[in-house]
């Protein structure tokens, strides 16, 4: 996402670059302060909805099982 933001910034799409960076900051903050991985949640949702086959990662299919 950072690379995409840099490319957008230097090709004249500064607002889109700032939006990407804001999304990156939100995702990183969720992971750092709340222990919630947004990427893992999205991956699990895509598996449950059938877009990614369950056999790709059995543990990722239900991320709530990994919480201790």
Coordinates of C-alpha atoms in Angstrom, one line a residue:
X1 CA 0.0 0.0 0.0
X2 CA 2.9 2.3 0.7
X3 CA 4.4 1.8 -2.7
X4 CA 1.0 2.4 -4.4
X5 CA 0.7 5.6 -2.3
X6 CA 4.2 6.8 -3.4
X7 CA 3.3 6.1 -7.1
X8 CA 0.0 7.9 -6.8
X9 CA 1.6 10.8 -5.1
X10 CA 4.3 11.3 -7.7
X11 CA 1.9 10.8 -10.6
X12 CA -0.3 13.6 -9.5
X13 CA -3.0 11.8 -7.5
X14 CA -2.1 13.2 -4.1
X15 CA -5.6 12.9 -2.6
X16 CA -5.7 9.1 -3.4
X17 CA -2.2 8.7 -2.0
X18 CA -3.3 10.3 1.3
X19 CA -6.4 8.1 1.5
X20 CA -4.2 5.0 1.0
X21 CA -1.8 6.2 3.7
X22 CA -4.8 6.9 6.1
X23 CA -6.1 3.3 5.5
X24 CA -2.6 2.0 6.2
X25 CA -2.4 4.0 9.5
X26 CA -5.8 2.7 10.6
X27 CA -5.0 -0.9 9.9
X28 CA -1.6 -0.7 11.6
X29 CA -3.2 1.1 14.6
X30 CA -5.8 -1.6 15.0
X31 CA -3.1 -4.2 15.1
X32 CA -0.8 -2.3 17.5
X33 CA -3.4 -1.0 20.0
X34 CA -6.3 -3.5 19.8
X35 CA -4.5 -6.7 18.6
X36 CA -6.9 -6.9 15.7
X37 CA -5.4 -7.8 12.3
X38 CA -7.6 -6.3 9.6
X39 CA -5.9 -8.3 6.9
X40 CA -6.5 -11.6 8.7
X41 CA -10.2 -10.6 9.2
X42 CA -10.6 -9.8 5.5
X43 CA -8.8 -13.1 4.5
X44 CA -11.1 -15.1 6.8
X45 CA -14.2 -13.4 5.4
X46 CA -13.0 -14.1 1.8
X47 CA -12.6 -17.8 2.8
X48 CA -16.0 -18.1 4.4
X49 CA -17.6 -16.4 1.4
X50 CA -16.0 -18.9 -0.9
X51 CA -13.7 -16.5 -2.8
X52 CA -10.6 -18.3 -1.3
X53 CA -10.7 -22.1 -0.9
X54 CA -10.7 -23.3 2.7
X55 CA -7.7 -25.6 2.1
X56 CA -5.4 -22.6 1.5
X57 CA -5.2 -22.1 5.3
X58 CA -7.2 -24.1 7.8
X59 CA -6.2 -21.9 10.7
X60 CA -7.1 -18.7 8.8
X61 CA -10.6 -20.0 8.1
X62 CA -11.6 -19.0 11.6
X63 CA -9.3 -16.4 13.1
X64 CA -11.2 -16.4 16.4
X65 CA -9.7 -19.8 17.2
X66 CA -6.3 -18.2 17.4
X67 CA -7.1 -15.7 20.2
X68 CA -5.7 -16.7 23.6

